[in-house]
């Protein structure tokens, strides 16, 4: 039986002002696994059922690109976005998801 998980989607507050790193592989370019949540704002949160975190993240990626909930007002999930799943942050990389440590004060 699948377990219910909580998630929150964080997207850059001002993508154009942050330059190319917003849409590029920020973690690899900066050689770090840390993301400053002060540059992001929470655009959606909810619950989802599933068993494996990677499968849940891929399902969220598909949902928020193909069939976004009407209450979601962000852009489609893309490189640079962060999903916090059950308290663990995951960075949307150019291929898949990378676990990251978040810091800073979220807006």
PDB file of N, CA and C in Angstrom:
ATOM      1  N   UNK A   1       0.841  -1.185   0.000  1.00  0.00           N
ATOM      2  CA  UNK A   1       0.000   0.000   0.000  1.00  0.00           C
ATOM      3  C   UNK A   1       0.884   1.247   0.000  1.00  0.00           C
ATOM      4  N   UNK A   2       0.542   2.208  -0.827  1.00  0.00           N
ATOM      5  CA  UNK A   2       1.328   3.433  -0.957  1.00  0.00           C
ATOM      6  C   UNK A   2       1.150   4.327   0.268  1.00  0.00           C
ATOM      7  N   UNK A   3       2.196   5.036   0.598  1.00  0.00           N
ATOM      8  CA  UNK A   3       2.213   5.950   1.732  1.00  0.00           C
ATOM      9  C   UNK A   3       1.900   7.363   1.260  1.00  0.00           C
ATOM     10  N   UNK A   4       1.259   8.159   2.104  1.00  0.00           N
ATOM     11  CA  UNK A   4       0.965   9.555   1.784  1.00  0.00           C
ATOM     12  C   UNK A   4       2.157  10.421   2.186  1.00  0.00           C
ATOM     13  N   UNK A   5       2.597  11.276   1.278  1.00  0.00           N
ATOM     14  CA  UNK A   5       3.764  12.133   1.484  1.00  0.00           C
ATOM     15  C   UNK A   5       3.367  13.597   1.309  1.00  0.00           C
ATOM     16  N   UNK A   6       4.056  14.482   2.026  1.00  0.00           N
ATOM     17  CA  UNK A   6       3.851  15.918   1.841  1.00  0.00           C
ATOM     18  C   UNK A   6       4.949  16.461   0.934  1.00  0.00           C
ATOM     19  N   UNK A   7       4.605  17.492   0.161  1.00  0.00           N
ATOM     20  CA  UNK A   7       5.594  18.115  -0.712  1.00  0.00           C
ATOM     21  C   UNK A   7       5.303  19.603  -0.844  1.00  0.00           C
ATOM     22  N   UNK A   8       6.342  20.335  -1.197  1.00  0.00           N
ATOM     23  CA  UNK A   8       6.221  21.757  -1.506  1.00  0.00           C
ATOM     24  C   UNK A   8       7.111  22.039  -2.707  1.00  0.00           C
ATOM     25  N   UNK A   9       6.608  22.860  -3.613  1.00  0.00           N
ATOM     26  CA  UNK A   9       7.360  23.240  -4.806  1.00  0.00           C
ATOM     27  C   UNK A   9       7.846  24.668  -4.628  1.00  0.00           C
ATOM     28  N   UNK A  10       9.144  24.858  -4.801  1.00  0.00           N
ATOM     29  CA  UNK A  10       9.786  26.166  -4.683  1.00  0.00           C
ATOM     30  C   UNK A  10      10.358  26.546  -6.044  1.00  0.00           C
ATOM     31  N   UNK A  11      10.070  27.772  -6.487  1.00  0.00           N
ATOM     32  CA  UNK A  11      10.600  28.255  -7.757  1.00  0.00           C
ATOM     33  C   UNK A  11      11.296  29.596  -7.539  1.00  0.00           C
ATOM     34  N   UNK A  12      12.279  29.915  -8.391  1.00  0.00           N
ATOM     35  CA  UNK A  12      13.010  31.170  -8.229  1.00  0.00           C
ATOM     36  C   UNK A  12      12.073  32.373  -8.227  1.00  0.00           C
ATOM     37  N   UNK A  13      12.344  33.320  -7.324  1.00  0.00           N
ATOM     38  CA  UNK A  13      11.514  34.526  -7.232  1.00  0.00           C
ATOM     39  C   UNK A  13      11.664  35.397  -8.467  1.00  0.00           C
ATOM     40  N   UNK A  14      12.895  35.617  -8.898  1.00  0.00           N
ATOM     41  CA  UNK A  14      13.166  36.514 -10.024  1.00  0.00           C
ATOM     42  C   UNK A  14      14.145  35.828 -10.971  1.00  0.00           C
ATOM     43  N   UNK A  15      13.659  34.895 -11.783  1.00  0.00           N
ATOM     44  CA  UNK A  15      14.571  34.095 -12.610  1.00  0.00           C
ATOM     45  C   UNK A  15      15.469  34.930 -13.516  1.00  0.00           C
ATOM     46  N   UNK A  16      14.957  35.988 -14.096  1.00  0.00           N
ATOM     47  CA  UNK A  16      15.771  36.778 -15.028  1.00  0.00           C
ATOM     48  C   UNK A  16      16.891  37.510 -14.310  1.00  0.00           C
ATOM     49  N   UNK A  17      16.640  37.962 -13.097  1.00  0.00           N
ATOM     50  CA  UNK A  17      17.664  38.676 -12.338  1.00  0.00           C
ATOM     51  C   UNK A  17      18.767  37.747 -11.864  1.00  0.00           C
ATOM     52  N   UNK A  18      18.480  36.467 -11.723  1.00  0.00           N
ATOM     53  CA  UNK A  18      19.477  35.515 -11.231  1.00  0.00           C
ATOM     54  C   UNK A  18      20.374  34.998 -12.347  1.00  0.00           C
ATOM     55  N   UNK A  19      20.069  35.350 -13.586  1.00  0.00           N
ATOM     56  CA  UNK A  19      20.930  34.973 -14.696  1.00  0.00           C
ATOM     57  C   UNK A  19      20.810  33.520 -15.092  1.00  0.00           C
ATOM     58  N   UNK A  20      21.801  33.078 -15.879  1.00  0.00           N
ATOM     59  CA  UNK A  20      21.725  31.751 -16.476  1.00  0.00           C
ATOM     60  C   UNK A  20      21.759  30.622 -15.465  1.00  0.00           C
ATOM     61  N   UNK A  21      22.283  30.846 -14.264  1.00  0.00           N
ATOM     62  CA  UNK A  21      22.359  29.756 -13.290  1.00  0.00           C
ATOM     63  C   UNK A  21      20.989  29.273 -12.840  1.00  0.00           C
ATOM     64  N   UNK A  22      19.979  30.117 -12.963  1.00  0.00           N
ATOM     65  CA  UNK A  22      18.641  29.691 -12.585  1.00  0.00           C
ATOM     66  C   UNK A  22      18.191  28.517 -13.438  1.00  0.00           C
ATOM     67  N   UNK A  23      18.476  28.554 -14.701  1.00  0.00           N
ATOM     68  CA  UNK A  23      17.970  27.539 -15.618  1.00  0.00           C
ATOM     69  C   UNK A  23      19.049  26.549 -16.021  1.00  0.00           C
ATOM     70  N   UNK A  24      20.240  26.721 -15.529  1.00  0.00           N
ATOM     71  CA  UNK A  24      21.316  25.774 -15.807  1.00  0.00           C
ATOM     72  C   UNK A  24      21.512  24.885 -14.588  1.00  0.00           C
ATOM     73  N   UNK A  25      22.482  24.046 -14.662  1.00  0.00           N
ATOM     74  CA  UNK A  25      22.727  23.109 -13.580  1.00  0.00           C
ATOM     75  C   UNK A  25      23.469  23.836 -12.455  1.00  0.00           C
ATOM     76  N   UNK A  26      22.719  24.537 -11.619  1.00  0.00           N
ATOM     77  CA  UNK A  26      23.291  25.386 -10.563  1.00  0.00           C
ATOM     78  C   UNK A  26      24.208  24.586  -9.632  1.00  0.00           C
ATOM     79  N   UNK A  27      23.786  23.422  -9.207  1.00  0.00           N
ATOM     80  CA  UNK A  27      24.584  22.663  -8.241  1.00  0.00           C
ATOM     81  C   UNK A  27      25.935  22.260  -8.818  1.00  0.00           C
ATOM     82  N   UNK A  28      25.966  21.777 -10.039  1.00  0.00           N
ATOM     83  CA  UNK A  28      27.245  21.364 -10.622  1.00  0.00           C
ATOM     84  C   UNK A  28      28.109  22.566 -10.957  1.00  0.00           C
ATOM     85  N   UNK A  29      27.501  23.628 -11.481  1.00  0.00           N
ATOM     86  CA  UNK A  29      28.283  24.812 -11.826  1.00  0.00           C
ATOM     87  C   UNK A  29      28.943  25.417 -10.597  1.00  0.00           C
ATOM     88  N   UNK A  30      28.289  25.369  -9.480  1.00  0.00           N
ATOM     89  CA  UNK A  30      28.835  25.948  -8.261  1.00  0.00           C
ATOM     90  C   UNK A  30      29.550  24.914  -7.395  1.00  0.00           C
ATOM     91  N   UNK A  31      29.601  23.669  -7.864  1.00  0.00           N
ATOM     92  CA  UNK A  31      30.254  22.577  -7.129  1.00  0.00           C
ATOM     93  C   UNK A  31      29.770  22.490  -5.687  1.00  0.00           C
ATOM     94  N   UNK A  32      28.481  22.521  -5.517  1.00  0.00           N
ATOM     95  CA  UNK A  32      27.911  22.461  -4.178  1.00  0.00           C
ATOM     96  C   UNK A  32      26.602  21.696  -4.220  1.00  0.00           C
ATOM     97  N   UNK A  33      26.170  21.242  -3.072  1.00  0.00           N
ATOM     98  CA  UNK A  33      24.866  20.591  -2.987  1.00  0.00           C
ATOM     99  C   UNK A  33      23.931  21.425  -2.122  1.00  0.00           C
ATOM    100  N   UNK A  34      24.185  22.738  -2.073  1.00  0.00           N
ATOM    101  CA  UNK A  34      23.372  23.623  -1.239  1.00  0.00           C
ATOM    102  C   UNK A  34      22.617  24.617  -2.115  1.00  0.00           C
ATOM    103  N   UNK A  35      21.379  24.898  -1.732  1.00  0.00           N
ATOM    104  CA  UNK A  35      20.542  25.850  -2.460  1.00  0.00           C
ATOM    105  C   UNK A  35      20.018  26.885  -1.474  1.00  0.00           C
ATOM    106  N   UNK A  36      20.116  28.153  -1.829  1.00  0.00           N
ATOM    107  CA  UNK A  36      19.648  29.260  -0.991  1.00  0.00           C
ATOM    108  C   UNK A  36      18.155  29.473  -1.217  1.00  0.00           C
ATOM    109  N   UNK A  37      17.326  29.055  -0.254  1.00  0.00           N
ATOM    110  CA  UNK A  37      15.876  29.230  -0.395  1.00  0.00           C
ATOM    111  C   UNK A  37      15.469  30.698  -0.353  1.00  0.00           C
ATOM    112  N   UNK A  38      16.372  31.576   0.043  1.00  0.00           N
ATOM    113  CA  UNK A  38      16.079  33.000   0.010  1.00  0.00           C
ATOM    114  C   UNK A  38      15.853  33.515  -1.401  1.00  0.00           C
ATOM    115  N   UNK A  39      16.308  32.770  -2.405  1.00  0.00           N
ATOM    116  CA  UNK A  39      16.114  33.144  -3.804  1.00  0.00           C
ATOM    117  C   UNK A  39      14.826  32.561  -4.382  1.00  0.00           C
ATOM    118  N   UNK A  40      14.089  31.821  -3.570  1.00  0.00           N
ATOM    119  CA  UNK A  40      12.906  31.091  -4.036  1.00  0.00           C
ATOM    120  C   UNK A  40      11.651  31.529  -3.291  1.00  0.00           C
ATOM    121  N   UNK A  41      10.510  31.172  -3.851  1.00  0.00           N
ATOM    122  CA  UNK A  41       9.249  31.297  -3.129  1.00  0.00           C
ATOM    123  C   UNK A  41       8.446  30.023  -3.352  1.00  0.00           C
ATOM    124  N   UNK A  42       7.663  29.678  -2.330  1.00  0.00           N
ATOM    125  CA  UNK A  42       6.848  28.463  -2.423  1.00  0.00           C
ATOM    126  C   UNK A  42       5.644  28.759  -3.295  1.00  0.00           C
ATOM    127  N   UNK A  43       5.467  27.950  -4.351  1.00  0.00           N
ATOM    128  CA  UNK A  43       4.365  28.173  -5.277  1.00  0.00           C
ATOM    129  C   UNK A  43       3.243  27.157  -5.117  1.00  0.00           C
ATOM    130  N   UNK A  44       3.505  26.068  -4.394  1.00  0.00           N
ATOM    131  CA  UNK A  44       2.455  25.061  -4.234  1.00  0.00           C
ATOM    132  C   UNK A  44       2.888  24.059  -3.170  1.00  0.00           C
ATOM    133  N   UNK A  45       1.919  23.491  -2.486  1.00  0.00           N
ATOM    134  CA  UNK A  45       2.203  22.391  -1.564  1.00  0.00           C
ATOM    135  C   UNK A  45       1.003  21.463  -1.546  1.00  0.00           C
ATOM    136  N   UNK A  46       1.261  20.234  -1.185  1.00  0.00           N
ATOM    137  CA  UNK A  46       0.174  19.267  -1.154  1.00  0.00           C
ATOM    138  C   UNK A  46       0.648  17.926  -0.636  1.00  0.00           C
ATOM    139  N   UNK A  47      -0.162  16.918  -0.887  1.00  0.00           N
ATOM    140  CA  UNK A  47       0.178  15.548  -0.521  1.00  0.00           C
ATOM    141  C   UNK A  47       0.078  14.674  -1.762  1.00  0.00           C
ATOM    142  N   UNK A  48       0.833  13.595  -1.746  1.00  0.00           N
ATOM    143  CA  UNK A  48       0.837  12.654  -2.858  1.00  0.00           C
ATOM    144  C   UNK A  48       1.137  11.270  -2.294  1.00  0.00           C
ATOM    145  N   UNK A  49       0.560  10.247  -2.895  1.00  0.00           N
ATOM    146  CA  UNK A  49       0.849   8.890  -2.431  1.00  0.00           C
ATOM    147  C   UNK A  49       1.919   8.274  -3.316  1.00  0.00           C
ATOM    148  N   UNK A  50       2.665   7.363  -2.739  1.00  0.00           N
ATOM    149  CA  UNK A  50       3.716   6.687  -3.483  1.00  0.00           C
ATOM    150  C   UNK A  50       4.624   5.928  -2.547  1.00  0.00           C
ATOM    151  N   UNK A  51       5.550   5.183  -3.137  1.00  0.00           N
ATOM    152  CA  UNK A  51       6.460   4.365  -2.344  1.00  0.00           C
ATOM    153  C   UNK A  51       7.902   4.858  -2.404  1.00  0.00           C
ATOM    154  N   UNK A  52       8.422   5.089  -3.590  1.00  0.00           N
ATOM    155  CA  UNK A  52       9.820   5.471  -3.765  1.00  0.00           C
ATOM    156  C   UNK A  52       9.940   6.966  -4.048  1.00  0.00           C
ATOM    157  N   UNK A  53      10.822   7.677  -3.339  1.00  0.00           N
ATOM    158  CA  UNK A  53      10.960   9.121  -3.558  1.00  0.00           C
ATOM    159  C   UNK A  53      11.224   9.499  -5.013  1.00  0.00           C
ATOM    160  N   UNK A  54      12.088   8.768  -5.711  1.00  0.00           N
ATOM    161  CA  UNK A  54      12.390   9.139  -7.095  1.00  0.00           C
ATOM    162  C   UNK A  54      11.161   9.002  -7.980  1.00  0.00           C
ATOM    163  N   UNK A  55      10.354   7.983  -7.747  1.00  0.00           N
ATOM    164  CA  UNK A  55       9.123   7.806  -8.521  1.00  0.00           C
ATOM    165  C   UNK A  55       8.141   8.926  -8.220  1.00  0.00           C
ATOM    166  N   UNK A  56       8.038   9.315  -6.958  1.00  0.00           N
ATOM    167  CA  UNK A  56       7.152  10.414  -6.574  1.00  0.00           C
ATOM    168  C   UNK A  56       7.604  11.706  -7.241  1.00  0.00           C
ATOM    169  N   UNK A  57       8.906  11.984  -7.220  1.00  0.00           N
ATOM    170  CA  UNK A  57       9.422  13.200  -7.855  1.00  0.00           C
ATOM    171  C   UNK A  57       9.148  13.202  -9.353  1.00  0.00           C
ATOM    172  N   UNK A  58       9.338  12.077 -10.008  1.00  0.00           N
ATOM    173  CA  UNK A  58       9.055  11.994 -11.445  1.00  0.00           C
ATOM    174  C   UNK A  58       7.563  12.174 -11.716  1.00  0.00           C
ATOM    175  N   UNK A  59       6.712  11.624 -10.848  1.00  0.00           N
ATOM    176  CA  UNK A  59       5.266  11.813 -11.004  1.00  0.00           C
ATOM    177  C   UNK A  59       4.882  13.277 -10.822  1.00  0.00           C
ATOM    178  N   UNK A  60       5.497  13.949  -9.841  1.00  0.00           N
ATOM    179  CA  UNK A  60       5.235  15.377  -9.650  1.00  0.00           C
ATOM    180  C   UNK A  60       5.696  16.177 -10.864  1.00  0.00           C
ATOM    181  N   UNK A  61       6.858  15.821 -11.410  1.00  0.00           N
ATOM    182  CA  UNK A  61       7.364  16.512 -12.596  1.00  0.00           C
ATOM    183  C   UNK A  61       6.364  16.392 -13.744  1.00  0.00           C
ATOM    184  N   UNK A  62       5.880  15.189 -13.980  1.00  0.00           N
ATOM    185  CA  UNK A  62       4.904  14.981 -15.053  1.00  0.00           C
ATOM    186  C   UNK A  62       3.619  15.751 -14.781  1.00  0.00           C
ATOM    187  N   UNK A  63       3.118  15.680 -13.556  1.00  0.00           N
ATOM    188  CA  UNK A  63       1.865  16.361 -13.221  1.00  0.00           C
ATOM    189  C   UNK A  63       1.978  17.866 -13.417  1.00  0.00           C
ATOM    190  N   UNK A  64       3.069  18.463 -12.951  1.00  0.00           N
ATOM    191  CA  UNK A  64       3.193  19.912 -13.006  1.00  0.00           C
ATOM    192  C   UNK A  64       3.723  20.410 -14.347  1.00  0.00           C
ATOM    193  N   UNK A  65       3.882  19.507 -15.295  1.00  0.00           N
ATOM    194  CA  UNK A  65       4.178  19.892 -16.662  1.00  0.00           C
ATOM    195  C   UNK A  65       3.025  19.579 -17.604  1.00  0.00           C
ATOM    196  N   UNK A  66       2.231  18.567 -17.286  1.00  0.00           N
ATOM    197  CA  UNK A  66       1.169  18.132 -18.191  1.00  0.00           C
ATOM    198  C   UNK A  66      -0.236  18.460 -17.702  1.00  0.00           C
ATOM    199  N   UNK A  67      -0.491  18.315 -16.410  1.00  0.00           N
ATOM    200  CA  UNK A  67      -1.837  18.517 -15.864  1.00  0.00           C
ATOM    201  C   UNK A  67      -1.754  19.279 -14.551  1.00  0.00           C
ATOM    202  N   UNK A  68      -1.363  20.541 -14.641  1.00  0.00           N
ATOM    203  CA  UNK A  68      -1.184  21.347 -13.431  1.00  0.00           C
ATOM    204  C   UNK A  68      -2.506  21.570 -12.714  1.00  0.00           C
ATOM    205  N   UNK A  69      -2.495  21.504 -11.386  1.00  0.00           N
ATOM    206  CA  UNK A  69      -3.708  21.825 -10.619  1.00  0.00           C
ATOM    207  C   UNK A  69      -4.109  23.281 -10.863  1.00  0.00           C
ATOM    208  N   UNK A  70      -5.391  23.561 -10.819  1.00  0.00           N
ATOM    209  CA  UNK A  70      -5.869  24.921 -11.089  1.00  0.00           C
ATOM    210  C   UNK A  70      -5.337  25.934 -10.083  1.00  0.00           C
ATOM    211  N   UNK A  71      -5.016  25.505  -8.870  1.00  0.00           N
ATOM    212  CA  UNK A  71      -4.500  26.424  -7.847  1.00  0.00           C
ATOM    213  C   UNK A  71      -3.002  26.702  -8.007  1.00  0.00           C
ATOM    214  N   UNK A  72      -2.338  26.029  -8.930  1.00  0.00           N
ATOM    215  CA  UNK A  72      -0.902  26.212  -9.151  1.00  0.00           C
ATOM    216  C   UNK A  72      -0.693  27.379 -10.096  1.00  0.00           C
ATOM    217  N   UNK A  73       0.081  28.371  -9.650  1.00  0.00           N
ATOM    218  CA  UNK A  73       0.297  29.567 -10.465  1.00  0.00           C
ATOM    219  C   UNK A  73       1.756  29.772 -10.839  1.00  0.00           C
ATOM    220  N   UNK A  74       2.582  28.757 -10.663  1.00  0.00           N
ATOM    221  CA  UNK A  74       3.982  28.848 -11.061  1.00  0.00           C
ATOM    222  C   UNK A  74       4.145  28.420 -12.511  1.00  0.00           C
ATOM    223  N   UNK A  75       5.402  28.370 -12.959  1.00  0.00           N
ATOM    224  CA  UNK A  75       5.684  27.860 -14.301  1.00  0.00           C
ATOM    225  C   UNK A  75       5.830  26.343 -14.219  1.00  0.00           C
ATOM    226  N   UNK A  76       5.874  25.681 -15.356  1.00  0.00           N
ATOM    227  CA  UNK A  76       6.052  24.232 -15.341  1.00  0.00           C
ATOM    228  C   UNK A  76       7.373  23.903 -14.646  1.00  0.00           C
ATOM    229  N   UNK A  77       7.429  22.748 -13.997  1.00  0.00           N
ATOM    230  CA  UNK A  77       8.659  22.369 -13.300  1.00  0.00           C
ATOM    231  C   UNK A  77       9.805  22.278 -14.292  1.00  0.00           C
ATOM    232  N   UNK A  78      10.937  22.844 -13.910  1.00  0.00           N
ATOM    233  CA  UNK A  78      12.094  22.824 -14.798  1.00  0.00           C
ATOM    234  C   UNK A  78      13.375  22.919 -13.981  1.00  0.00           C
ATOM    235  N   UNK A  79      14.505  22.857 -14.678  1.00  0.00           N
ATOM    236  CA  UNK A  79      15.809  22.922 -14.032  1.00  0.00           C
ATOM    237  C   UNK A  79      15.889  24.160 -13.149  1.00  0.00           C
ATOM    238  N   UNK A  80      16.343  23.958 -11.932  1.00  0.00           N
ATOM    239  CA  UNK A  80      16.482  25.062 -10.992  1.00  0.00           C
ATOM    240  C   UNK A  80      15.408  25.086  -9.931  1.00  0.00           C
ATOM    241  N   UNK A  81      14.295  24.403 -10.165  1.00  0.00           N
ATOM    242  CA  UNK A  81      13.235  24.356  -9.164  1.00  0.00           C
ATOM    243  C   UNK A  81      13.617  23.366  -8.062  1.00  0.00           C
ATOM    244  N   UNK A  82      13.001  23.543  -6.900  1.00  0.00           N
ATOM    245  CA  UNK A  82      13.266  22.674  -5.755  1.00  0.00           C
ATOM    246  C   UNK A  82      11.941  22.096  -5.274  1.00  0.00           C
ATOM    247  N   UNK A  83      11.917  20.792  -5.038  1.00  0.00           N
ATOM    248  CA  UNK A  83      10.768  20.135  -4.425  1.00  0.00           C
ATOM    249  C   UNK A  83      11.226  19.593  -3.076  1.00  0.00           C
ATOM    250  N   UNK A  84      10.521  19.985  -2.020  1.00  0.00           N
ATOM    251  CA  UNK A  84      10.800  19.451  -0.688  1.00  0.00           C
ATOM    252  C   UNK A  84       9.772  18.349  -0.444  1.00  0.00           C
ATOM    253  N   UNK A  85      10.256  17.122  -0.369  1.00  0.00           N
ATOM    254  CA  UNK A  85       9.408  15.945  -0.203  1.00  0.00           C
ATOM    255  C   UNK A  85       9.680  15.358   1.174  1.00  0.00           C
ATOM    256  N   UNK A  86       8.677  15.399   2.038  1.00  0.00           N
ATOM    257  CA  UNK A  86       8.818  14.895   3.411  1.00  0.00           C
ATOM    258  C   UNK A  86      10.040  15.488   4.119  1.00  0.00           C
ATOM    259  N   UNK A  87      10.270  16.774   3.915  1.00  0.00           N
ATOM    260  CA  UNK A  87      11.355  17.465   4.596  1.00  0.00           C
ATOM    261  C   UNK A  87      12.714  17.381   3.920  1.00  0.00           C
ATOM    262  N   UNK A  88      12.848  16.595   2.862  1.00  0.00           N
ATOM    263  CA  UNK A  88      14.111  16.468   2.127  1.00  0.00           C
ATOM    264  C   UNK A  88      14.008  17.243   0.814  1.00  0.00           C
ATOM    265  N   UNK A  89      14.954  18.150   0.591  1.00  0.00           N
ATOM    266  CA  UNK A  89      14.932  18.980  -0.616  1.00  0.00           C
ATOM    267  C   UNK A  89      15.589  18.257  -1.785  1.00  0.00           C
ATOM    268  N   UNK A  90      14.991  18.434  -2.966  1.00  0.00           N
ATOM    269  CA  UNK A  90      15.492  17.840  -4.203  1.00  0.00           C
ATOM    270  C   UNK A  90      15.522  18.928  -5.269  1.00  0.00           C
ATOM    271  N   UNK A  91      16.673  19.079  -5.906  1.00  0.00           N
ATOM    272  CA  UNK A  91      16.893  20.075  -6.950  1.00  0.00           C
ATOM    273  C   UNK A  91      16.590  19.449  -8.300  1.00  0.00           C
ATOM    274  N   UNK A  92      15.783  20.126  -9.118  1.00  0.00           N
ATOM    275  CA  UNK A  92      15.490  19.635 -10.466  1.00  0.00           C
ATOM    276  C   UNK A  92      16.702  19.932 -11.345  1.00  0.00           C
ATOM    277  N   UNK A  93      17.432  18.891 -11.673  1.00  0.00           N
ATOM    278  CA  UNK A  93      18.663  18.987 -12.441  1.00  0.00           C
ATOM    279  C   UNK A  93      18.340  18.871 -13.927  1.00  0.00           C
ATOM    280  N   UNK A  94      19.357  19.027 -14.777  1.00  0.00           N
ATOM    281  CA  UNK A  94      19.089  18.887 -16.210  1.00  0.00           C
ATOM    282  C   UNK A  94      18.730  17.454 -16.575  1.00  0.00           C
ATOM    283  N   UNK A  95      19.091  16.489 -15.737  1.00  0.00           N
ATOM    284  CA  UNK A  95      18.651  15.104 -15.903  1.00  0.00           C
ATOM    285  C   UNK A  95      18.322  14.572 -14.516  1.00  0.00           C
ATOM    286  N   UNK A  96      17.053  14.492 -14.182  1.00  0.00           N
ATOM    287  CA  UNK A  96      16.638  13.920 -12.908  1.00  0.00           C
ATOM    288  C   UNK A  96      16.679  14.895 -11.745  1.00  0.00           C
ATOM    289  N   UNK A  97      16.777  14.340 -10.550  1.00  0.00           N
ATOM    290  CA  UNK A  97      16.713  15.092  -9.299  1.00  0.00           C
ATOM    291  C   UNK A  97      17.962  14.842  -8.479  1.00  0.00           C
ATOM    292  N   UNK A  98      18.440  15.895  -7.813  1.00  0.00           N
ATOM    293  CA  UNK A  98      19.598  15.784  -6.936  1.00  0.00           C
ATOM    294  C   UNK A  98      19.199  16.192  -5.526  1.00  0.00           C
ATOM    295  N   UNK A  99      19.533  15.392  -4.511  1.00  0.00           N
ATOM    296  CA  UNK A  99      19.254  15.826  -3.138  1.00  0.00           C
ATOM    297  C   UNK A  99      20.151  17.018  -2.804  1.00  0.00           C
ATOM    298  N   UNK A 100      19.586  18.004  -2.133  1.00  0.00           N
ATOM    299  CA  UNK A 100      20.340  19.199  -1.762  1.00  0.00           C
ATOM    300  C   UNK A 100      20.017  19.590  -0.330  1.00  0.00           C
ATOM    301  N   UNK A 101      20.879  20.410   0.219  1.00  0.00           N
ATOM    302  CA  UNK A 101      20.658  21.029   1.518  1.00  0.00           C
ATOM    303  C   UNK A 101      20.199  22.449   1.238  1.00  0.00           C
ATOM    304  N   UNK A 102      19.119  22.869   1.874  1.00  0.00           N
ATOM    305  CA  UNK A 102      18.643  24.234   1.669  1.00  0.00           C
ATOM    306  C   UNK A 102      19.032  25.089   2.862  1.00  0.00           C
ATOM    307  N   UNK A 103      19.254  26.377   2.590  1.00  0.00           N
ATOM    308  CA  UNK A 103      19.573  27.329   3.642  1.00  0.00           C
ATOM    309  C   UNK A 103      18.953  28.658   3.257  1.00  0.00           C
ATOM    310  N   UNK A 104      19.039  29.626   4.122  1.00  0.00           N
ATOM    311  CA  UNK A 104      18.477  30.939   3.843  1.00  0.00           C
ATOM    312  C   UNK A 104      17.028  31.017   4.270  1.00  0.00           C
ATOM    313  N   UNK A 105      16.525  32.223   4.315  1.00  0.00           N
ATOM    314  CA  UNK A 105      15.140  32.468   4.709  1.00  0.00           C
ATOM    315  C   UNK A 105      14.249  32.442   3.477  1.00  0.00           C
ATOM    316  N   UNK A 106      13.305  31.502   3.412  1.00  0.00           N
ATOM    317  CA  UNK A 106      12.391  31.482   2.269  1.00  0.00           C
ATOM    318  C   UNK A 106      11.481  32.694   2.292  1.00  0.00           C
ATOM    319  N   UNK A 107      11.085  33.107   1.103  1.00  0.00           N
ATOM    320  CA  UNK A 107      10.174  34.255   1.004  1.00  0.00           C
ATOM    321  C   UNK A 107       8.737  33.808   1.057  1.00  0.00           C
TER     322      UNK A 107
END
